[in-house]
Amino acid sequence: MRSLWVSFPPPTGLPLQPKDVPNLYSLINEISSKLKAPRFHHILLTNDFNAGVVQIPRLGLLGWQQNYLIVGLPLMLALPPEQFRAVLAHELGHLSGNHSRFSGWIYRQRETWYRILKGLQQSGHDLSLLIFQLFLIWYIPFFNAYSFVLARMDEYEADRCAVDLTGEQNTAKALISLEVKSRFLERYFWSSIYKQIQTEIEPPKMTYMDMKQALSQRLHQEIASTYLSEALTVKTNNADTHPCLKDRLKALGYIADTQTELAIFAKIEISAAQELLGDKLESFIDYFSQDLREKIATHWRQKYAEFQKSMATLKDLNHKSQKQQLTLEEASQRAFLMLELEGEEAVISVLQEIIHRDAHHASANYLLGQILLKKQDATGIEYIEKAIEQDSSIVIGGCQIIYYFLKKQGRKNEAKSYQERGENYHKLILKGQKERYKLKRDDKFCSHNISDIEVNKLCQQLSHYPQIITAYLVKKNLQYFPEKPLCVLAVKREFSFWQGSRIYEADNSKIVQSLLKENELTDNVFIFILNSNLSMEKKLKRISNSMIYQKKGKK
């Protein structure tokens, strides 16, 4: 029974009281009443561009939920009251009694099960984890697979709740604003704040006041249209129960037009934060500004010092380049420093010089290609293609960059081919990951090519585990990305008759995790306990030099 009482940390944020923000509480109570949603025990204000409902089980696995409503100050600053009302209606719709109770219950159960598993793993209660882990590891993926569609349906149901309370237009505008303004904050506002590291030794004092001012202004039409276009190209996938923006708008029956978009990105006369937080808004802005300043102060000073160091390094490289030709490594370093400190225009000629000396220089081609495409110069595609030929890790990123450029140019068929190419490569990566994360009976192995120095270090690590008696090291033959080797370390350990099977399995897991943490091999490595797989041991023994470790006194 004690194991059932697993404590779950509550979400963090600034608690809001009814006497301080009566307008916000009045709105939440009104929406809760209309949707027949349960009351909230706590309402928290955070610095996130988000809003959400979190349920914490007060009795561990026995339930009895405590409800938290989390609202982000940036979100309230970014939306007019009617759009913020739609966002709240959506979030409370997940707890609504007016719509599909079953899909809503499924939505909350998914969150609860994941929270329980995470809570058990972080609780430090080995007994609790041992009792429930095997069940949870089996049940949660099983439950996830069967409930995924219902959970996604609940997102659409929650949108319908928002439509019922605020109308189709406000709900659609809120969805679009969330996508566009989150990109605006990430790419423009926060980048402009952190750019001050170049000249200021201390972080700014009133960041959230600056945010209030930036979000209230009309967004530049071209920038806003670009952000919206990006959001509308995202497709719904199976990694998230949230449908993509395009599918959500389609489900609402919403059809965008230029006039509506202009209205969405217009100047906000009164934000939801101003209307609902009232006189307390200034104090909340001060609180989060000071909190941010304190949290980033040390990191800010470090980055300021690094920036000054970069300035000095660039100055030295510039001076050296006037006297003699830089090495390719020095020229690359100079290019990246110029990009960071002086901007894209300044670095173009330097990148062209590097490519003139080494036509296949991956990073120079990739960077120059990006810069040219931003300038709407189609020759950038050639440079990115050259970079992809040299470095397969940038295939997906390169295809995405070219895709967005071609789409903006109206070259839809060409854009689609790059989209498909990126998607197909992503599928290959997933197959490669699956091949590397699991061993099968028909897998083939060959001798490793790890240096004697690395093997000796590994043996030293193994000797620190008294329960390990033998270890084999081989290389797995790979179908996908064979140029990136995968070593397999198979460990055989002693088994005590008096040690229960569950404790034994838990101990195996600890050994593997510990070895992975200590691993210093230059290649990727897959580690597993060999005891329960005698046929695998026979296969490994047949590979020359596979046995790298044997405990003294054992044969």
Coordinates of C-alpha atoms in Angstrom, one line a residue:
M1 CA 0.0 0.0 0.0
R2 CA 2.9 2.3 0.7
S3 CA 4.1 1.8 -2.8
L4 CA 0.9 3.2 -4.2
W5 CA 1.6 6.6 -2.6
V6 CA 4.0 8.0 -5.1
S7 CA 4.4 11.8 -4.8
F8 CA 4.0 13.8 -8.0
P9 CA 5.6 17.2 -8.1
P10 CA 3.0 19.9 -8.9
P11 CA 3.5 22.2 -11.8
T12 CA 5.5 25.4 -11.0
G13 CA 4.3 29.0 -11.6
L14 CA 3.1 32.1 -9.8
P15 CA -0.2 31.3 -7.9
L16 CA -3.0 33.7 -8.8
Q17 CA -5.7 34.6 -6.2
P18 CA -9.3 35.7 -7.0
K19 CA -8.8 38.9 -5.1
D20 CA -5.8 39.9 -7.2
V21 CA -7.2 39.0 -10.7
P22 CA -11.0 38.9 -10.4
N23 CA -11.6 39.4 -14.1
L24 CA -9.6 36.3 -15.0
Y25 CA -11.3 34.2 -12.3
S26 CA -14.7 35.4 -13.5
L27 CA -13.9 34.4 -17.1
I28 CA -12.6 30.9 -16.0
N29 CA -15.7 30.3 -13.8
E30 CA -18.0 31.4 -16.6
I31 CA -16.4 29.0 -19.1
S32 CA -16.2 26.2 -16.6
S33 CA -19.9 26.6 -15.8
K34 CA -20.9 26.6 -19.5
L35 CA -18.7 23.5 -20.3
K36 CA -19.6 21.8 -17.0
A37 CA -15.9 21.4 -16.3
P38 CA -14.6 20.7 -12.8
R39 CA -13.3 23.6 -10.7
F40 CA -9.6 24.3 -10.6
H41 CA -7.8 24.1 -7.3
H42 CA -4.9 26.2 -8.5
I43 CA -4.3 28.7 -11.3
L44 CA -0.7 29.4 -12.1
L45 CA 0.9 32.2 -14.2
T46 CA 4.1 31.1 -16.1
N47 CA 6.5 32.6 -18.5
D48 CA 5.6 30.1 -21.2
F49 CA 3.8 30.9 -24.5
N50 CA 1.2 28.3 -23.6
A51 CA -1.9 27.4 -21.6
G52 CA -2.9 24.0 -20.3
V53 CA -4.6 21.8 -17.8
V54 CA -2.6 19.5 -15.5
Q55 CA -4.1 17.0 -13.2
I56 CA -2.0 15.7 -10.3
P57 CA -3.2 12.4 -8.6
R58 CA -3.2 13.2 -4.8
L59 CA -3.4 9.5 -3.9
G60 CA -0.7 8.3 -6.3
L61 CA -1.9 5.3 -8.3
L62 CA -5.3 5.6 -6.6
G63 CA -6.1 8.9 -8.2
W64 CA -8.2 11.7 -6.7
Q65 CA -7.1 14.4 -9.1
Q66 CA -6.0 18.0 -8.2
N67 CA -6.7 20.3 -11.1
Y68 CA -4.2 23.0 -12.2
L69 CA -4.8 25.6 -14.9
I70 CA -1.6 27.1 -16.3
V71 CA -1.7 30.3 -18.3
G72 CA 1.4 31.9 -19.8
L73 CA 1.9 35.6 -19.5
P74 CA 3.5 35.8 -23.0
L75 CA 0.3 34.1 -24.4
M76 CA -1.9 36.7 -22.7
L77 CA 0.2 39.5 -24.0
A78 CA 0.0 38.1 -27.6
L79 CA -3.7 37.7 -27.8
P80 CA -6.7 40.0 -27.7
P81 CA -9.4 39.0 -25.0
E82 CA -11.7 37.2 -27.5
Q83 CA -8.9 34.9 -28.8
F84 CA -7.5 34.2 -25.4
R85 CA -11.1 33.2 -24.4
A86 CA -11.1 30.7 -27.2
V87 CA -7.8 29.2 -26.0
L88 CA -9.2 28.8 -22.5
A89 CA -12.3 27.2 -23.8
H90 CA -10.2 24.7 -25.7
E91 CA -8.2 23.8 -22.6
L92 CA -11.2 23.5 -20.3
G93 CA -12.9 21.6 -23.1
H94 CA -10.6 18.7 -22.2
L95 CA -12.4 18.5 -18.9
S96 CA -15.8 19.3 -20.3
G97 CA -19.0 17.3 -19.5
N98 CA -20.8 18.7 -22.5
H99 CA -19.0 16.7 -25.1
S100 CA -17.7 13.2 -25.5
R101 CA -17.0 12.2 -21.9
F102 CA -15.2 9.0 -23.0
S103 CA -12.7 10.7 -25.3
G104 CA -12.1 13.3 -22.7
W105 CA -11.5 10.7 -20.0
I106 CA -9.1 8.9 -22.4
Y107 CA -7.2 12.1 -22.9
R108 CA -6.8 12.6 -19.2
Q109 CA -5.9 9.0 -18.5
R110 CA -3.1 9.1 -21.1
E111 CA -1.6 12.1 -19.2
T112 CA -2.0 10.4 -15.9
W113 CA -0.3 7.1 -16.9
Y114 CA 2.7 8.9 -18.3
R115 CA 2.9 11.1 -15.2
I116 CA 2.7 7.9 -13.0
L117 CA 5.5 6.2 -14.9
K118 CA 7.7 9.3 -14.8
G119 CA 6.9 9.8 -11.1
L120 CA 7.9 6.3 -10.2
Q121 CA 11.1 6.6 -12.2
Q122 CA 12.0 9.8 -10.4
S123 CA 10.7 8.9 -6.9
G124 CA 13.8 7.0 -5.8
H125 CA 11.5 4.3 -4.4
D126 CA 13.2 1.2 -5.9
L127 CA 10.5 -1.1 -4.4
S128 CA 7.7 0.9 -6.0
L129 CA 9.4 0.9 -9.4
L130 CA 10.2 -2.8 -9.1
I131 CA 6.6 -3.7 -8.3
F132 CA 5.0 -1.7 -11.1
Q133 CA 7.6 -1.2 -13.7
L134 CA 7.1 -4.4 -15.7
F135 CA 3.4 -3.8 -15.8
L136 CA 3.7 -0.1 -16.8
I137 CA 6.3 -0.8 -19.5
W138 CA 3.9 -3.3 -21.0
Y139 CA 0.7 -1.4 -20.4
I140 CA 1.5 2.2 -21.3
P141 CA 2.6 1.5 -24.9
F142 CA -0.4 -0.9 -25.3
F143 CA -2.8 1.8 -23.9
N144 CA -1.1 4.5 -26.0
A145 CA -1.6 2.5 -29.2
Y146 CA -5.3 1.9 -28.6
S147 CA -6.2 5.3 -27.3
F148 CA -4.2 7.5 -29.7
V149 CA -7.1 8.1 -32.1
L150 CA -9.5 8.9 -29.2
A151 CA -7.0 11.4 -27.8
R152 CA -6.7 13.1 -31.1
M153 CA -10.5 13.2 -31.4
D154 CA -10.6 15.0 -28.1
E155 CA -8.4 17.8 -29.5
Y156 CA -11.1 18.3 -32.2
E157 CA -13.8 18.1 -29.5
A158 CA -11.9 20.8 -27.4
D159 CA -11.8 23.0 -30.5
R160 CA -15.6 22.6 -30.9
C161 CA -16.0 23.7 -27.3
A162 CA -14.1 26.8 -28.2
V163 CA -16.3 27.4 -31.2
D164 CA -19.5 26.9 -29.1
L165 CA -18.4 29.6 -26.6
T166 CA -16.5 32.1 -28.8
G167 CA -17.4 31.4 -32.4
E168 CA -15.7 29.9 -35.4
Q169 CA -13.8 33.1 -36.3
N170 CA -12.3 33.7 -32.9
T171 CA -11.3 30.1 -32.5
A172 CA -9.6 30.0 -36.0
K173 CA -7.9 33.4 -35.3
A174 CA -6.6 32.1 -32.0
L175 CA -5.1 29.0 -33.6
I176 CA -3.4 31.0 -36.3
S177 CA -2.1 33.6 -33.9
L178 CA -0.6 30.9 -31.6
E179 CA 1.4 29.5 -34.5
V180 CA 2.5 32.8 -36.0
K181 CA 3.3 34.6 -32.8
S182 CA 5.2 31.7 -31.2
R183 CA 7.5 31.9 -34.3
F184 CA 7.8 35.6 -33.9
L185 CA 8.9 35.3 -30.3
E186 CA 11.4 32.6 -31.0
R187 CA 12.9 34.0 -34.1
Y188 CA 12.7 37.7 -33.7
F189 CA 12.0 38.8 -30.1
W190 CA 14.2 36.4 -28.2
S191 CA 17.0 36.6 -30.8
S192 CA 17.0 40.4 -30.5
I193 CA 17.2 40.2 -26.7
Y194 CA 20.1 37.8 -26.7
K195 CA 21.9 39.8 -29.4
Q196 CA 22.4 42.4 -26.6
I197 CA 25.0 40.0 -25.2
Q198 CA 27.4 41.5 -27.7
T199 CA 27.3 44.9 -26.0
E200 CA 25.9 44.5 -22.5
I201 CA 27.7 42.7 -19.7
E202 CA 24.4 42.3 -17.8
P203 CA 21.0 41.0 -19.0
P204 CA 18.2 43.5 -19.6
K205 CA 16.0 44.6 -16.7
M206 CA 12.6 44.8 -18.3
T207 CA 12.4 42.0 -20.9
Y208 CA 8.7 41.3 -20.4
M209 CA 7.9 45.0 -20.7
D210 CA 9.7 44.9 -24.1
M211 CA 7.7 41.8 -25.0
K212 CA 4.5 43.5 -24.2
Q213 CA 5.4 46.4 -26.5
A214 CA 6.6 44.0 -29.3
L215 CA 3.5 41.8 -29.2
S216 CA 1.0 44.7 -29.2
Q217 CA 2.4 46.1 -32.5
R218 CA 1.2 45.1 -35.9
L219 CA 3.3 42.3 -37.3
H220 CA 5.1 42.9 -40.5
Q221 CA 2.9 41.5 -43.2
E222 CA 5.6 39.6 -45.1
I223 CA 7.1 38.1 -42.0
A224 CA 3.6 37.1 -40.6
S225 CA 2.7 35.5 -44.0
T226 CA 5.9 33.5 -44.1
Y227 CA 5.3 32.2 -40.5
L228 CA 1.7 31.3 -41.4
S229 CA 2.8 29.6 -44.6
E230 CA 5.3 27.5 -42.7
A231 CA 2.6 26.5 -40.1
L232 CA 0.2 25.5 -42.8
T233 CA 2.7 23.2 -44.5
V234 CA 3.2 21.1 -41.3
K235 CA 1.4 17.8 -41.6
T236 CA -0.3 15.8 -38.8
N237 CA 1.8 12.9 -37.7
N238 CA 1.6 10.0 -35.2
A239 CA 4.2 11.5 -32.8
D240 CA 1.6 14.0 -31.3
T241 CA -2.1 13.8 -30.6
H242 CA -2.4 17.5 -31.6
P243 CA -3.5 17.8 -35.2
C244 CA -1.7 20.2 -37.5
L245 CA -3.0 23.8 -38.0
K246 CA -4.3 23.0 -41.5
D247 CA -6.4 20.0 -40.3
R248 CA -7.8 21.9 -37.3
L249 CA -8.9 24.9 -39.4
K250 CA -10.4 22.5 -42.0
A251 CA -12.4 20.8 -39.2
L252 CA -13.8 24.2 -38.2
G253 CA -14.8 24.9 -41.7
Y254 CA -12.7 28.0 -41.7
I255 CA -11.5 29.5 -45.0
A256 CA -8.7 32.0 -44.7
D257 CA -8.7 35.2 -46.8
T258 CA -6.4 38.3 -47.0
Q259 CA -8.7 40.6 -45.0
T260 CA -9.0 38.1 -42.2
E261 CA -5.2 37.6 -42.0
L262 CA -4.7 41.4 -41.8
A263 CA -7.2 41.5 -38.9
I264 CA -5.3 38.7 -37.1
F265 CA -2.0 40.5 -37.3
A266 CA -3.3 43.9 -36.6
K267 CA -2.2 46.0 -33.6
I268 CA -3.7 44.9 -30.3
E269 CA -5.4 47.8 -28.6
I270 CA -6.1 45.9 -25.4
S271 CA -4.5 42.5 -24.8
A272 CA -6.0 39.7 -22.7
A273 CA -3.3 40.4 -20.1
Q274 CA -4.4 44.0 -19.8
E275 CA -8.1 43.2 -19.5
L276 CA -7.9 40.1 -17.3
L277 CA -4.9 40.9 -15.0
G278 CA -5.8 44.5 -14.6
D279 CA -3.7 46.6 -12.2
K280 CA -1.5 43.5 -11.3
L281 CA -0.1 43.3 -14.8
E282 CA 2.8 45.6 -14.2
S283 CA 3.8 43.7 -11.0
F284 CA 3.7 40.4 -12.9
I285 CA 5.8 41.9 -15.7
D286 CA 8.3 43.1 -13.1
Y287 CA 8.3 39.7 -11.4
F288 CA 9.0 37.6 -14.5
S289 CA 11.5 40.2 -15.8
Q290 CA 13.5 40.0 -12.6
D291 CA 13.2 36.2 -12.4
L292 CA 14.6 35.9 -15.9
R293 CA 17.4 38.3 -15.2
E294 CA 18.5 36.3 -12.1
K295 CA 18.3 33.0 -13.9
I296 CA 20.3 34.0 -17.0
A297 CA 22.8 36.4 -15.3
T298 CA 25.7 34.0 -14.9
H299 CA 25.2 32.4 -18.4
W300 CA 24.8 35.9 -19.9
R301 CA 28.1 37.1 -18.4
Q302 CA 29.8 33.9 -19.7
K303 CA 28.5 34.5 -23.2
Y304 CA 29.5 38.1 -23.1
A305 CA 33.1 37.0 -22.2
E306 CA 33.0 34.5 -25.0
F307 CA 31.8 37.1 -27.4
Q308 CA 34.7 39.4 -26.4
K309 CA 37.0 36.5 -27.0
S310 CA 35.5 35.8 -30.4
M311 CA 36.0 39.5 -31.3
A312 CA 39.6 39.2 -30.4
T313 CA 40.1 36.0 -32.3
L314 CA 38.4 37.4 -35.4
K315 CA 40.6 40.5 -35.2
D316 CA 43.7 38.3 -35.1
L317 CA 42.5 36.2 -38.0
N318 CA 41.7 39.2 -40.1
H319 CA 45.2 40.6 -39.3
K320 CA 46.8 37.3 -40.2
S321 CA 44.9 37.0 -43.5
Q322 CA 46.4 40.3 -44.7
K323 CA 49.9 38.8 -44.4
Q324 CA 49.4 35.2 -45.5
Q325 CA 46.9 32.7 -46.6
L326 CA 44.9 31.1 -43.8
T327 CA 44.6 27.3 -43.5
L328 CA 41.2 26.0 -44.4
E329 CA 40.5 25.3 -40.8
E330 CA 41.4 28.9 -39.9
A331 CA 39.4 30.3 -42.8
S332 CA 36.3 28.3 -41.7
Q333 CA 36.7 29.6 -38.2
R334 CA 37.0 33.2 -39.5
A335 CA 33.8 32.7 -41.6
F336 CA 31.7 31.5 -38.7
L337 CA 33.0 34.3 -36.5
M338 CA 32.2 36.8 -39.2
L339 CA 28.7 35.4 -39.5
E340 CA 28.2 35.6 -35.8
L341 CA 29.6 39.1 -35.3
E342 CA 29.2 40.9 -38.7
G343 CA 26.2 39.2 -40.4
E344 CA 25.5 37.3 -43.6
E345 CA 26.5 39.9 -46.1
A346 CA 30.0 40.2 -44.7
V347 CA 30.7 36.4 -44.8
I348 CA 29.7 35.7 -48.5
S349 CA 33.1 36.5 -50.1
V350 CA 35.0 34.5 -47.4
L351 CA 32.8 31.4 -48.0
Q352 CA 33.3 31.7 -51.8
E353 CA 37.0 31.9 -51.2
I354 CA 36.9 28.7 -49.1
I355 CA 34.9 26.9 -51.7
H356 CA 37.3 28.1 -54.4
R357 CA 40.1 26.3 -52.5
D358 CA 38.0 23.2 -51.6
A359 CA 34.9 22.8 -53.8
H360 CA 33.6 20.0 -51.5
H361 CA 33.8 21.9 -48.2
A362 CA 30.5 20.8 -46.6
S363 CA 30.0 23.5 -44.0
A364 CA 31.0 26.4 -46.3
N365 CA 28.7 25.1 -49.1
Y366 CA 25.8 24.6 -46.7
L367 CA 26.2 28.0 -45.1
L368 CA 26.6 29.9 -48.4
G369 CA 23.6 28.0 -49.9
Q370 CA 21.4 29.1 -47.0
I371 CA 22.5 32.7 -47.3
L372 CA 21.9 32.8 -51.1
L373 CA 18.4 31.3 -50.7
K374 CA 17.5 33.9 -48.1
K375 CA 18.5 36.5 -50.7
Q376 CA 16.1 34.6 -53.2
D377 CA 19.1 33.5 -55.2
A378 CA 18.4 30.0 -56.6
T379 CA 22.1 29.2 -57.1
G380 CA 22.0 28.4 -53.3
I381 CA 20.4 25.1 -54.1
E382 CA 23.6 23.9 -55.9
Y383 CA 25.7 24.7 -52.8
I384 CA 23.4 22.9 -50.4
E385 CA 23.4 19.9 -52.7
K386 CA 27.2 19.8 -52.6
A387 CA 27.1 20.0 -48.9
I388 CA 24.6 17.1 -48.7
E389 CA 26.9 14.9 -50.8
Q390 CA 29.6 15.3 -48.2
D391 CA 27.6 15.1 -45.0
S392 CA 24.5 12.9 -44.8
S393 CA 23.5 14.4 -41.4
I394 CA 22.3 17.5 -43.2
V395 CA 20.0 15.8 -45.8
I396 CA 16.8 16.6 -44.0
G397 CA 17.7 20.1 -43.0
G398 CA 19.0 20.9 -46.5
C399 CA 15.8 19.5 -48.1
Q400 CA 13.7 21.6 -45.8
I401 CA 15.5 24.8 -46.7
I402 CA 15.3 24.2 -50.4
Y403 CA 11.6 23.1 -50.0
Y404 CA 10.6 26.4 -48.4
F405 CA 12.5 28.4 -51.0
L406 CA 10.9 26.6 -53.9
K407 CA 7.5 26.8 -52.4
K408 CA 7.8 30.5 -51.9
Q409 CA 8.9 30.8 -55.5
G410 CA 5.8 29.0 -56.6
R411 CA 7.8 26.0 -57.9
K412 CA 5.4 23.5 -56.2
N413 CA 6.4 20.4 -58.1
E414 CA 10.1 20.9 -57.4
A415 CA 9.3 21.7 -53.8
K416 CA 7.3 18.6 -53.4
S417 CA 10.2 16.4 -54.7
Y418 CA 12.5 17.9 -52.0
Q419 CA 9.8 17.3 -49.4
E420 CA 9.4 13.7 -50.4
R421 CA 13.2 13.3 -50.5
G422 CA 13.5 14.6 -46.9
E423 CA 10.6 12.4 -45.8
N424 CA 12.1 9.3 -47.4
Y425 CA 15.5 10.0 -45.8
H426 CA 13.7 10.4 -42.4
K427 CA 12.2 6.9 -42.9
L428 CA 15.6 5.5 -43.6
I429 CA 16.9 7.1 -40.3
L430 CA 14.0 5.5 -38.4
K431 CA 14.8 2.1 -39.9
G432 CA 18.5 2.7 -39.1
Q433 CA 17.6 3.6 -35.5
K434 CA 15.4 0.5 -35.2
E435 CA 18.3 -1.6 -36.5
R436 CA 20.7 -0.1 -33.9
Y437 CA 18.3 -0.3 -30.9
K438 CA 17.5 -4.0 -31.1
L439 CA 19.3 -7.3 -31.7
K440 CA 17.6 -10.1 -33.6
R441 CA 18.4 -13.7 -33.8
D442 CA 19.4 -13.5 -37.5
D443 CA 21.8 -10.5 -37.0
K444 CA 25.3 -10.9 -38.3
F445 CA 28.5 -9.7 -36.6
C446 CA 32.1 -9.4 -37.5
S447 CA 35.3 -8.6 -35.6
H448 CA 35.6 -5.2 -34.1
N449 CA 38.3 -2.8 -35.2
I450 CA 38.6 -0.9 -31.9
S451 CA 42.1 0.0 -30.9
D452 CA 44.0 -1.9 -28.2
I453 CA 44.1 1.3 -26.1
E454 CA 40.3 1.6 -26.1
V455 CA 39.8 -2.1 -25.4
N456 CA 42.1 -1.9 -22.4
K457 CA 40.2 1.1 -21.1
L458 CA 36.9 -0.9 -21.5
C459 CA 38.4 -3.9 -19.7
Q460 CA 39.4 -1.6 -16.8
Q461 CA 35.8 -0.4 -16.5
L462 CA 34.5 -4.0 -16.6
S463 CA 36.8 -5.1 -13.8
H464 CA 35.0 -2.7 -11.5
Y465 CA 31.9 -4.9 -11.7
P466 CA 32.5 -8.0 -9.6
Q467 CA 29.4 -9.7 -11.0
I468 CA 30.7 -9.6 -14.6
I469 CA 32.6 -12.7 -15.5
T470 CA 32.9 -12.5 -19.4
A471 CA 32.5 -9.8 -22.0
Y472 CA 32.5 -10.0 -25.8
L473 CA 33.0 -7.1 -28.2
V474 CA 32.0 -7.3 -31.9
K475 CA 30.7 -5.1 -34.7
K476 CA 27.2 -5.5 -36.0
N477 CA 26.7 -5.7 -39.8
L478 CA 24.3 -2.9 -40.7
Q479 CA 22.0 -2.5 -43.7
Y480 CA 21.3 1.2 -43.1
F481 CA 24.2 3.7 -42.7
P482 CA 27.0 1.1 -42.4
E483 CA 29.5 4.0 -42.6
K484 CA 28.5 4.7 -39.0
P485 CA 29.7 1.6 -37.1
L486 CA 27.9 0.0 -34.2
C487 CA 29.8 -2.0 -31.6
V488 CA 28.0 -4.7 -29.5
L489 CA 29.2 -5.3 -26.0
A490 CA 27.8 -8.5 -24.7
V491 CA 28.3 -9.0 -20.9
K492 CA 27.9 -12.3 -19.1
R493 CA 27.4 -12.1 -15.3
E494 CA 27.1 -14.4 -12.3
F495 CA 23.7 -15.5 -11.2
S496 CA 22.8 -16.0 -7.5
F497 CA 20.2 -18.7 -6.8
W498 CA 19.1 -16.7 -3.8
Q499 CA 18.5 -13.5 -5.8
G500 CA 15.0 -13.2 -7.0
S501 CA 14.4 -12.9 -10.8
R502 CA 12.9 -9.4 -10.6
I503 CA 15.8 -8.1 -8.5
Y504 CA 18.2 -9.8 -10.9
E505 CA 16.5 -8.1 -13.9
A506 CA 16.6 -4.7 -12.2
D507 CA 20.3 -5.2 -11.4
N508 CA 20.9 -6.0 -15.0
S509 CA 19.4 -2.8 -16.1
K510 CA 21.5 -0.8 -13.6
I511 CA 24.7 -2.5 -14.9
V512 CA 23.8 -1.7 -18.5
Q513 CA 23.0 1.9 -17.7
S514 CA 26.1 2.4 -15.8
L515 CA 28.3 0.9 -18.5
L516 CA 26.6 3.1 -21.1
K517 CA 27.3 6.2 -19.0
E518 CA 31.0 5.2 -18.5
N519 CA 31.5 4.2 -22.2
E520 CA 34.3 6.0 -24.0
L521 CA 34.4 4.1 -27.3
T522 CA 34.6 6.3 -30.3
D523 CA 31.9 4.2 -32.1
N524 CA 28.3 3.9 -31.0
V525 CA 27.8 0.9 -28.7
F526 CA 24.9 -1.4 -27.9
I527 CA 25.3 -3.1 -24.5
F528 CA 23.3 -6.1 -23.2
I529 CA 23.4 -8.9 -20.6
L530 CA 24.1 -12.2 -22.3
N531 CA 23.0 -14.8 -19.7
S532 CA 19.6 -15.5 -21.0
N533 CA 20.8 -16.0 -24.6
L534 CA 23.1 -19.0 -24.9
S535 CA 22.8 -19.2 -28.7
M536 CA 24.0 -15.7 -29.0
E537 CA 27.0 -16.5 -26.9
K538 CA 27.9 -19.4 -29.2
K539 CA 27.6 -17.1 -32.3
L540 CA 29.9 -14.5 -30.6
K541 CA 32.5 -17.0 -29.7
R542 CA 33.0 -18.0 -33.3
I543 CA 34.1 -14.5 -34.2
S544 CA 37.8 -14.0 -33.8
N545 CA 39.1 -11.8 -30.9
S546 CA 35.5 -11.3 -29.7
M547 CA 36.2 -12.2 -26.1
I548 CA 37.9 -9.1 -24.6
Y549 CA 37.4 -9.8 -20.9
Q550 CA 37.3 -12.7 -18.5
K551 CA 37.3 -12.4 -14.7
K552 CA 40.3 -13.8 -13.0
G553 CA 39.7 -17.3 -11.8
K554 CA 36.8 -17.9 -14.3
K555 CA 36.9 -20.1 -17.3

